[in-house]
């Protein structure tokens, strides 16, 4: 299970966001280049249609693979009371043949993306990961060298934290508290809730860039 | 890691010995080679046979694999291996792959084979002798796993492994056992595995051996 919020930011303000995150997290950023391959089950396979994502980390010297399943969002009063999306999520590290295996099992390619950017992973009431990345599509099958941005000039910011059915309210609270610090630059909300860029982003970014994040926003 | 060779016991047509009797005689063969049982080590592995779940009863299994197998080894309980012989695929994953597969609801376990065994230490060799137990029923077969500790190169260890297999079979014959050990056939190159031995090589052999055991066992049941 994980808690997640998302938002968008203009590419011109990403550097300022990085400065802010560096100051808040106290850890080094990690570069990110993930080839995400989204597969869907064939027409008759499974009790219901299923989707699985294969993530290839291209930033490593030897590409490493993760298989991820994202389930449905939590519903009910508990879910409505938190400002983050709570959903089931299971992932497993695998060796390199996972894609061939899932194709052989009857899964088909739905779409693929290349995410390029950086992430911060830190503890602040919960184990939080902030990912800032441009989302790129490939013009040819699996051609990560020929990827182009899906939305030029805009990058996706995602904040996630692992949770359980017992801890999700604390995790959601920790995430929400953290996200308030980012409010001048971007608005983060549950995936699927469209927010757009924030009007204060330009001024906040300018402030951060002028003194490297020393100013309190 | 050291090279391992997985063998299954193939009884001759007309063999009247029970698997328990054969197991006992093979243990004696290993002890003849100065193999010492490691009382504290219990070897265990599980091979699970998966079947696709179809949404529509009228749909056909034809395009979907019937040899999707999961292998779990006691020495690496945090790992799960998957093998599909028809497509020459082996995948190693961490144990969270199992709840992930369950959540997908596209494949489910159909049956499984448990391997329970004993470890014998013999100098540069180790032999694990396994009882093959299906999910329902009694001891159905015997598997032996020979491990040669000094070498991790499959090619370099090939000759000495073959000699050990021949030695075991000769001893079995002298004990009037009606059958012999057969090495699991595994074309590692086709699986994309190289000469340096790994757990994936073991998983491939277990899958090959287990499927052969199942087929043999089914044939023997049919004959009986």
Short mmCIF file of C-alpha atoms in Angstrom, two decimals:
data_model
loop_
_atom_site.label_atom_id
_atom_site.label_comp_id
_atom_site.label_asym_id
_atom_site.label_seq_id
_atom_site.Cartn_x
_atom_site.Cartn_y
_atom_site.Cartn_z
CA UNK A 1 0.00 0.00 0.00
CA UNK A 2 1.19 3.54 -0.64
CA UNK A 3 0.09 7.13 -0.25
CA UNK A 4 0.58 9.36 -3.25
CA UNK A 5 0.01 12.94 -4.44
CA UNK A 6 1.01 14.53 -7.74
CA UNK A 7 1.42 17.93 -9.26
CA UNK A 8 3.02 19.64 -12.22
CA UNK A 9 5.67 22.31 -12.46
CA UNK A 10 7.10 24.26 -15.34
CA UNK A 11 10.55 23.05 -16.35
CA UNK A 12 11.96 26.55 -15.84
CA UNK A 13 11.17 26.28 -12.11
CA UNK A 14 12.56 22.77 -11.57
CA UNK A 15 15.96 24.05 -10.51
CA UNK A 16 14.34 26.17 -7.80
CA UNK A 17 12.31 23.18 -6.67
CA UNK A 18 15.49 21.16 -6.42
CA UNK A 19 17.08 23.84 -4.21
CA UNK A 20 14.02 23.86 -1.98
CA UNK A 21 13.92 20.07 -1.74
CA UNK A 22 17.63 19.92 -0.99
CA UNK A 23 17.11 22.27 1.91
CA UNK A 24 14.06 20.46 3.24
CA UNK A 25 15.24 16.87 2.87
CA UNK A 26 18.84 17.10 3.91
CA UNK A 27 19.85 14.30 1.55
CA UNK A 28 21.49 14.20 -1.83
CA UNK A 29 19.27 13.93 -4.85
CA UNK A 30 19.46 10.81 -6.99
CA UNK A 31 19.34 10.97 -10.73
CA UNK A 32 16.48 9.16 -12.32
CA UNK A 33 16.01 7.57 -15.71
CA UNK A 34 13.26 4.98 -15.67
CA UNK A 35 11.86 3.18 -18.69
CA UNK A 36 8.33 2.29 -17.65
CA UNK A 37 6.60 -0.40 -19.71
CA UNK A 38 2.92 -0.79 -19.02
CA UNK A 39 1.40 -4.17 -19.92
CA UNK A 40 -2.22 -5.26 -19.93
CA UNK A 41 -3.59 -8.77 -19.84
CA UNK A 42 -4.90 -10.29 -23.06
CA UNK A 43 -8.64 -10.33 -23.74
CA UNK A 44 -9.56 -13.59 -22.00
CA UNK A 45 -6.87 -13.79 -19.37
CA UNK A 46 -7.67 -13.41 -15.70
CA UNK A 47 -10.87 -13.01 -13.72
CA UNK A 48 -10.63 -9.30 -14.55
CA UNK A 49 -8.34 -7.33 -16.83
CA UNK A 50 -5.05 -6.61 -15.11
CA UNK A 51 -2.20 -4.23 -15.61
CA UNK A 52 1.41 -4.60 -14.62
CA UNK A 53 4.29 -2.15 -14.97
CA UNK A 54 7.86 -3.10 -15.65
CA UNK A 55 10.36 -0.47 -14.61
CA UNK A 56 13.87 -0.54 -15.98
CA UNK A 57 16.30 1.69 -14.12
CA UNK A 58 18.64 2.97 -16.82
CA UNK A 59 20.63 5.16 -14.46
CA UNK A 60 22.59 2.18 -13.12
CA UNK A 61 25.64 0.84 -14.96
CA UNK A 62 23.72 -2.44 -15.29
CA UNK A 63 19.99 -1.83 -15.90
CA UNK A 64 17.86 -3.23 -13.07
CA UNK A 65 14.21 -4.27 -13.28
CA UNK A 66 11.23 -3.92 -11.00
CA UNK A 67 7.75 -5.28 -11.56
CA UNK A 68 4.98 -3.19 -10.05
CA UNK A 69 1.27 -3.68 -9.64
CA UNK A 70 -0.85 -0.70 -8.66
CA UNK A 71 -4.25 -1.66 -7.34
CA UNK A 72 -7.42 0.23 -6.70
CA UNK A 73 -7.64 3.26 -4.47
CA UNK A 74 -8.96 2.90 -0.98
CA UNK A 75 -12.57 3.98 -0.69
CA UNK A 76 -14.84 5.01 2.10
CA UNK A 77 -14.83 7.47 4.96
CA UNK A 78 -11.19 6.81 5.81
CA UNK A 79 -10.06 7.63 2.30
CA UNK A 80 -12.19 10.77 2.09
CA UNK A 81 -10.68 12.15 5.25
CA UNK A 82 -7.11 12.22 3.94
CA UNK A 83 -5.77 14.56 1.30
CA UNK A 84 -3.64 11.88 -0.33
CA UNK A 85 -4.57 8.93 -2.46
CA UNK A 86 -4.16 5.62 -0.66
CA UNK A 87 -3.85 2.65 -2.96
CA UNK A 88 -2.52 -0.88 -2.96
CA UNK A 89 0.88 -1.26 -4.52
CA UNK A 90 3.15 -4.29 -4.71
CA UNK A 91 6.52 -4.31 -6.35
CA UNK A 92 9.27 -6.84 -6.72
CA UNK A 93 12.82 -6.66 -7.97
CA UNK A 94 13.38 -9.08 -10.82
CA UNK A 95 16.08 -10.24 -13.18
CA UNK A 96 16.20 -9.04 -16.76
CA UNK A 97 13.81 -11.54 -18.38
CA UNK A 98 10.68 -10.25 -16.66
CA UNK A 99 9.40 -8.53 -19.82
CA UNK A 100 9.79 -11.71 -21.90
CA UNK A 101 8.04 -13.65 -19.14
CA UNK A 102 5.00 -11.40 -19.05
CA UNK A 103 4.72 -11.36 -22.84
CA UNK A 104 4.83 -15.17 -22.74
CA UNK A 105 2.14 -15.18 -20.03
CA UNK A 106 -0.22 -13.36 -22.38
CA UNK A 107 0.35 -9.73 -21.44
CA UNK A 108 0.48 -7.09 -24.19
CA UNK A 109 2.19 -3.74 -24.39
CA UNK A 110 -0.23 -0.92 -23.63
CA UNK A 111 2.19 2.01 -23.53
CA UNK A 112 5.68 2.88 -22.45
CA UNK A 113 7.29 6.01 -21.04
CA UNK A 114 10.69 7.30 -20.19
CA UNK A 115 10.92 9.31 -16.97
CA UNK A 116 13.99 11.51 -16.69
CA UNK A 117 14.73 13.63 -13.67
CA UNK A 118 15.70 13.21 -10.06
CA UNK A 119 14.34 12.04 -6.73
CA UNK A 120 14.82 12.62 -3.04
CA UNK A 121 14.25 9.82 -0.56
CA UNK A 122 14.12 10.82 3.11
CA UNK A 123 12.36 10.29 6.42
CA UNK A 124 10.11 13.03 7.80
CA UNK A 125 7.36 11.39 9.78
CA UNK A 126 7.23 8.76 7.04
CA UNK A 127 9.62 7.41 4.43
CA UNK A 128 8.89 9.90 1.67
CA UNK A 129 10.07 9.89 -1.92
CA UNK A 130 9.74 13.01 -4.07
CA UNK A 131 10.25 12.42 -7.79
CA UNK A 132 10.55 15.23 -10.31
CA UNK A 133 10.66 14.06 -13.89
CA UNK A 134 9.86 14.88 -17.45
CA UNK A 135 7.61 12.26 -18.98
CA UNK A 136 8.70 11.21 -22.45
CA UNK A 137 7.19 8.94 -25.04
CA UNK A 138 9.12 6.77 -27.45
CA UNK A 139 8.65 7.24 -31.17
CA UNK A 140 9.71 3.67 -31.86
CA UNK A 141 9.18 0.56 -29.78
CA UNK A 142 11.51 0.55 -26.74
CA UNK A 143 13.69 3.25 -28.34
CA UNK A 144 14.66 5.17 -25.21
CA UNK A 145 17.27 7.12 -27.17
CA UNK A 146 14.53 8.69 -29.27
CA UNK A 147 12.10 9.80 -26.60
CA UNK A 148 10.30 13.15 -26.74
CA UNK A 149 8.42 14.95 -23.97
CA UNK A 150 4.72 14.25 -23.71
CA UNK A 151 4.18 17.80 -22.42
CA UNK A 152 7.15 19.99 -23.35
CA UNK A 153 8.01 22.51 -20.70
CA UNK A 154 6.12 20.71 -17.95
CA UNK A 155 7.38 18.15 -15.46
CA UNK A 156 5.55 15.81 -13.12
CA UNK A 157 6.17 15.89 -9.40
CA UNK A 158 5.12 12.86 -7.43
CA UNK A 159 5.31 12.41 -3.67
CA UNK A 160 4.88 8.86 -2.38
CA UNK A 161 5.29 6.99 0.88
CA UNK A 162 4.71 3.33 1.75
CA UNK A 163 1.87 2.68 4.20
CA UNK A 164 -0.26 -0.07 5.69
CA UNK A 165 -3.91 -0.17 6.62
CA UNK A 166 -2.82 0.68 10.18
CA UNK A 167 -0.45 3.54 9.35
CA UNK A 168 -1.91 5.33 6.36
CA UNK A 169 -3.45 8.20 8.35
CA UNK A 170 -0.11 9.03 9.99
CA UNK A 171 1.69 8.68 6.67
CA UNK A 172 -0.88 10.88 4.93
CA UNK A 173 -0.50 13.49 7.65
CA UNK A 174 3.29 13.47 7.35
CA UNK A 175 3.05 13.84 3.58
CA UNK A 176 0.53 16.64 3.78
CA UNK A 177 2.69 18.54 6.24
CA UNK A 178 5.69 18.19 3.98
CA UNK A 179 3.77 19.19 0.88
CA UNK A 180 2.78 22.49 2.49
CA UNK A 181 6.41 23.58 2.20
CA UNK A 182 6.19 23.11 -1.56
CA UNK A 183 2.95 25.07 -1.92
CA UNK A 184 4.52 28.30 -3.25
CA UNK A 185 5.99 26.37 -6.15
CA UNK A 186 3.37 23.76 -6.90
CA UNK A 187 0.11 22.30 -5.77
CA UNK A 188 0.02 18.60 -4.99
CA UNK A 189 -3.18 16.62 -4.94
CA UNK A 190 -4.57 13.16 -5.48
CA UNK A 191 -3.79 11.75 -8.96
CA UNK A 192 -6.64 12.45 -11.31
CA UNK A 193 -7.47 15.79 -9.64
CA UNK A 194 -6.31 18.43 -12.07
CA UNK A 195 -4.67 21.48 -10.52
CA UNK A 196 -2.38 23.17 -13.03
CA UNK A 197 0.60 25.34 -12.17
CA UNK A 198 0.37 27.76 -9.23
CA UNK A 199 0.45 31.51 -9.85
CA UNK A 200 3.11 32.09 -7.15
CA UNK A 201 5.58 29.69 -8.76
CA UNK A 202 7.53 32.27 -10.72
CA UNK A 203 8.05 34.58 -7.76
CA UNK A 204 8.88 31.71 -5.43
CA UNK A 205 11.35 30.28 -7.90
CA UNK A 206 13.02 33.64 -8.37
CA UNK A 207 13.39 33.98 -4.64
CA UNK A 208 14.93 30.56 -4.31
CA UNK A 209 17.31 31.08 -7.18
CA UNK A 210 18.45 34.48 -5.96
CA UNK A 211 19.75 33.25 -2.63
CA UNK A 212 19.98 29.49 -3.11
CA UNK A 213 17.08 28.67 -0.83
CA UNK A 214 18.18 30.75 2.16
CA UNK A 215 14.96 32.71 2.06
CA UNK A 216 12.03 31.21 3.89
CA UNK A 217 9.10 31.05 1.49
CA UNK B 1 28.62 -20.29 -6.69
CA UNK B 2 29.56 -24.00 -6.92
CA UNK B 3 28.15 -25.98 -9.81
CA UNK B 4 25.20 -28.28 -9.16
CA UNK B 5 23.81 -31.08 -11.27
CA UNK B 6 20.25 -32.23 -10.67
CA UNK B 7 19.39 -35.87 -11.41
CA UNK B 8 16.17 -37.82 -11.26
CA UNK B 9 15.88 -41.52 -10.55
CA UNK B 10 14.49 -43.43 -13.52
CA UNK B 11 13.31 -46.89 -12.52
CA UNK B 12 13.50 -49.69 -15.07
CA UNK B 13 10.38 -51.19 -16.54
CA UNK B 14 9.16 -53.89 -14.23
CA UNK B 15 10.93 -52.57 -11.15
CA UNK B 16 9.26 -53.91 -8.02
CA UNK B 17 11.09 -51.90 -5.35
CA UNK B 18 9.19 -49.13 -3.63
CA UNK B 19 10.58 -45.61 -3.72
CA UNK B 20 11.29 -45.83 0.00
CA UNK B 21 13.43 -48.95 -0.54
CA UNK B 22 15.25 -47.30 -3.44
CA UNK B 23 15.84 -44.20 -1.35
CA UNK B 24 17.36 -46.28 1.43
CA UNK B 25 19.68 -48.11 -1.00
CA UNK B 26 20.82 -44.87 -2.63
CA UNK B 27 21.65 -43.48 0.82
CA UNK B 28 23.82 -46.56 1.32
CA UNK B 29 25.55 -45.85 -2.02
CA UNK B 30 26.37 -42.32 -0.89
CA UNK B 31 27.67 -43.59 2.43
CA UNK B 32 29.86 -46.04 0.50
CA UNK B 33 31.47 -42.94 -1.06
CA UNK B 34 32.15 -41.66 2.49
CA UNK B 35 29.21 -39.31 2.36
CA UNK B 36 28.30 -38.11 5.86
CA UNK B 37 24.76 -37.02 6.57
CA UNK B 38 24.46 -33.48 7.88
CA UNK B 39 21.90 -34.02 10.62
CA UNK B 40 21.30 -30.32 11.12
CA UNK B 41 20.55 -29.51 7.52
CA UNK B 42 17.14 -30.24 6.08
CA UNK B 43 16.91 -29.57 2.40
CA UNK B 44 13.67 -28.38 1.00
CA UNK B 45 12.35 -26.98 -2.24
CA UNK B 46 8.96 -26.48 -3.77
CA UNK B 47 8.02 -26.48 -7.44
CA UNK B 48 4.62 -24.96 -8.21
CA UNK B 49 2.80 -25.54 -11.48
CA UNK B 50 0.67 -22.59 -12.53
CA UNK B 51 -2.35 -22.55 -14.79
CA UNK B 52 -3.96 -19.59 -16.53
CA UNK B 53 -7.29 -18.27 -15.28
CA UNK B 54 -9.68 -17.63 -18.13
CA UNK B 55 -12.43 -15.07 -17.89
CA UNK B 56 -14.69 -16.93 -20.27
CA UNK B 57 -15.18 -20.67 -20.06
CA UNK B 58 -15.43 -20.80 -23.82
CA UNK B 59 -12.01 -19.23 -24.28
CA UNK B 60 -9.09 -21.42 -25.18
CA UNK B 61 -5.92 -22.16 -23.26
CA UNK B 62 -4.17 -22.78 -26.57
CA UNK B 63 -2.18 -19.55 -26.73
CA UNK B 64 -1.23 -19.55 -23.08
CA UNK B 65 1.68 -21.43 -21.53
CA UNK B 66 1.06 -24.72 -19.75
CA UNK B 67 4.57 -24.98 -18.35
CA UNK B 68 4.78 -21.88 -16.17
CA UNK B 69 6.55 -23.09 -13.07
CA UNK B 70 7.64 -21.43 -9.83
CA UNK B 71 10.64 -22.69 -7.87
CA UNK B 72 11.30 -21.87 -4.23
CA UNK B 73 14.50 -23.11 -2.59
CA UNK B 74 14.99 -23.31 1.17
CA UNK B 75 18.44 -21.77 0.97
CA UNK B 76 16.96 -18.63 -0.58
CA UNK B 77 13.55 -18.12 0.95
CA UNK B 78 13.65 -14.43 -0.01
CA UNK B 79 13.77 -15.37 -3.69
CA UNK B 80 11.28 -16.84 -6.10
CA UNK B 81 12.24 -18.26 -9.49
CA UNK B 82 10.01 -18.72 -12.50
CA UNK B 83 10.78 -21.00 -15.40
CA UNK B 84 9.00 -21.53 -18.70
CA UNK B 85 10.78 -24.29 -20.58
CA UNK B 86 8.90 -23.93 -23.86
CA UNK B 87 10.11 -20.33 -24.20
CA UNK B 88 13.51 -20.77 -22.55
CA UNK B 89 12.72 -18.19 -19.89
CA UNK B 90 14.00 -18.06 -16.32
CA UNK B 91 13.32 -15.12 -14.02
CA UNK B 92 14.59 -14.47 -10.53
CA UNK B 93 12.50 -12.20 -8.33
CA UNK B 94 12.21 -11.29 -4.70
CA UNK B 95 9.48 -12.92 -2.64
CA UNK B 96 7.01 -10.04 -3.15
CA UNK B 97 6.45 -11.35 -6.68
CA UNK B 98 4.10 -13.97 -5.22
CA UNK B 99 1.51 -11.56 -3.78
CA UNK B 100 1.91 -9.53 -6.99
CA UNK B 101 1.05 -12.57 -9.15
CA UNK B 102 -1.88 -13.27 -6.84
CA UNK B 103 -3.20 -9.71 -7.24
CA UNK B 104 -3.06 -9.99 -11.02
CA UNK B 105 -5.50 -12.92 -10.82
CA UNK B 106 -4.34 -14.17 -14.21
CA UNK B 107 -2.51 -17.31 -13.09
CA UNK B 108 -3.05 -19.56 -10.12
CA UNK B 109 -1.22 -22.55 -8.64
CA UNK B 110 -2.63 -25.80 -10.02
CA UNK B 111 -0.43 -28.28 -8.21
CA UNK B 112 2.96 -28.47 -6.60
CA UNK B 113 5.76 -30.84 -5.87
CA UNK B 114 7.67 -30.68 -2.61
CA UNK B 115 11.24 -31.86 -2.41
CA UNK B 116 12.30 -32.91 1.10
CA UNK B 117 15.79 -34.14 1.50
CA UNK B 118 18.99 -34.81 3.29
CA UNK B 119 22.41 -33.31 2.75
CA UNK B 120 25.48 -35.56 2.54
CA UNK B 121 28.96 -34.08 2.71
CA UNK B 122 31.72 -35.81 0.78
CA UNK B 123 34.88 -33.71 0.68
CA UNK B 124 34.70 -31.54 -2.44
CA UNK B 125 31.19 -32.81 -3.15
CA UNK B 126 27.85 -32.41 -1.49
CA UNK B 127 24.83 -34.52 -2.42
CA UNK B 128 21.28 -33.57 -1.57
CA UNK B 129 18.96 -36.55 -1.80
CA UNK B 130 15.32 -35.52 -2.15
CA UNK B 131 12.01 -37.32 -1.84
CA UNK B 132 9.59 -36.01 -4.43
CA UNK B 133 6.20 -35.53 -2.82
CA UNK B 134 3.22 -34.37 -4.85
CA UNK B 135 0.55 -32.22 -3.20
CA UNK B 136 -1.54 -35.30 -2.78
CA UNK B 137 -0.18 -38.76 -2.36
CA UNK B 138 2.91 -40.57 -1.28
CA UNK B 139 6.54 -40.50 -2.27
CA UNK B 140 6.50 -40.38 -6.03
CA UNK B 141 10.13 -40.10 -7.00
CA UNK B 142 13.70 -39.36 -6.06
CA UNK B 143 15.92 -36.48 -7.05
CA UNK B 144 19.60 -36.10 -6.29
CA UNK B 145 21.52 -32.85 -6.52
CA UNK B 146 25.29 -33.14 -6.79
CA UNK B 147 27.26 -30.05 -5.90
CA UNK B 148 30.96 -29.72 -6.70
CA UNK B 149 32.31 -27.09 -4.35
CA UNK B 150 35.64 -25.98 -5.90
CA UNK B 151 34.35 -24.86 -9.29
CA UNK B 152 31.71 -22.41 -10.51
CA UNK B 153 32.32 -23.01 -14.23
CA UNK B 154 29.84 -25.44 -15.71
CA UNK B 155 32.15 -26.39 -18.58
CA UNK B 156 35.14 -27.01 -16.33
CA UNK B 157 33.13 -29.20 -13.97
CA UNK B 158 31.37 -31.21 -16.68
CA UNK B 159 33.72 -34.18 -16.73
CA UNK B 160 33.99 -34.60 -13.00
CA UNK B 161 30.22 -34.33 -12.64
CA UNK B 162 29.68 -37.01 -15.26
CA UNK B 163 32.18 -39.24 -13.45
CA UNK B 164 30.29 -38.80 -10.18
CA UNK B 165 26.99 -39.64 -11.86
CA UNK B 166 28.53 -42.76 -13.42
CA UNK B 167 29.96 -43.75 -10.03
CA UNK B 168 26.58 -43.38 -8.37
CA UNK B 169 24.89 -45.43 -11.08
CA UNK B 170 27.52 -48.14 -10.83
CA UNK B 171 27.03 -48.38 -7.08
CA UNK B 172 23.27 -48.46 -7.55
CA UNK B 173 23.64 -51.34 -9.98
CA UNK B 174 25.82 -53.25 -7.51
CA UNK B 175 23.07 -52.80 -4.92
CA UNK B 176 20.70 -54.45 -7.41
CA UNK B 177 18.72 -51.29 -7.86
CA UNK B 178 16.66 -51.49 -11.00
CA UNK B 179 17.06 -48.06 -12.44
CA UNK B 180 19.56 -45.29 -12.79
CA UNK B 181 20.03 -41.57 -12.31
CA UNK B 182 19.47 -39.33 -15.32
CA UNK B 183 20.79 -35.79 -15.51
CA UNK B 184 18.27 -33.01 -16.10
CA UNK B 185 18.71 -31.67 -19.60
CA UNK B 186 19.08 -27.92 -19.51
CA UNK B 187 20.42 -25.87 -22.39
CA UNK B 188 21.58 -22.93 -20.31
CA UNK B 189 22.67 -20.84 -23.31
CA UNK B 190 19.11 -20.80 -24.63
CA UNK B 191 17.97 -19.41 -21.29
CA UNK B 192 20.55 -16.64 -21.63
CA UNK B 193 22.58 -18.08 -18.76
CA UNK B 194 26.34 -18.14 -19.00
CA UNK B 195 28.97 -20.57 -17.83
CA UNK B 196 29.23 -19.13 -14.33
CA UNK B 197 26.80 -21.13 -12.19
CA UNK B 198 23.96 -19.35 -10.36
CA UNK B 199 20.72 -20.15 -8.57
CA UNK B 200 18.90 -19.55 -11.85
CA UNK B 201 20.73 -22.58 -13.27
CA UNK B 202 19.44 -24.63 -10.32
CA UNK B 203 15.89 -23.37 -10.86
CA UNK B 204 16.03 -24.36 -14.54
CA UNK B 205 17.17 -27.86 -13.59
CA UNK B 206 14.50 -28.26 -10.92
CA UNK B 207 11.82 -27.23 -13.39
CA UNK B 208 13.11 -29.66 -16.01
CA UNK B 209 13.41 -32.49 -13.50
CA UNK B 210 10.04 -31.86 -11.88
CA UNK B 211 8.22 -31.86 -15.19
CA UNK B 212 9.96 -35.08 -16.17
CA UNK B 213 9.11 -36.60 -12.79
CA UNK B 214 5.47 -35.63 -13.19
CA UNK B 215 5.30 -37.16 -16.63
CA UNK B 216 7.08 -40.33 -15.53
CA UNK B 217 4.92 -40.63 -12.46
CA UNK B 218 1.79 -40.23 -14.57
CA UNK B 219 3.05 -42.91 -16.95
CA UNK B 220 3.79 -45.30 -14.09
CA UNK B 221 0.35 -44.69 -12.59
CA UNK B 222 -1.16 -45.40 -15.99
CA UNK B 223 0.80 -48.64 -16.33
CA UNK B 224 -0.25 -49.73 -12.84
#
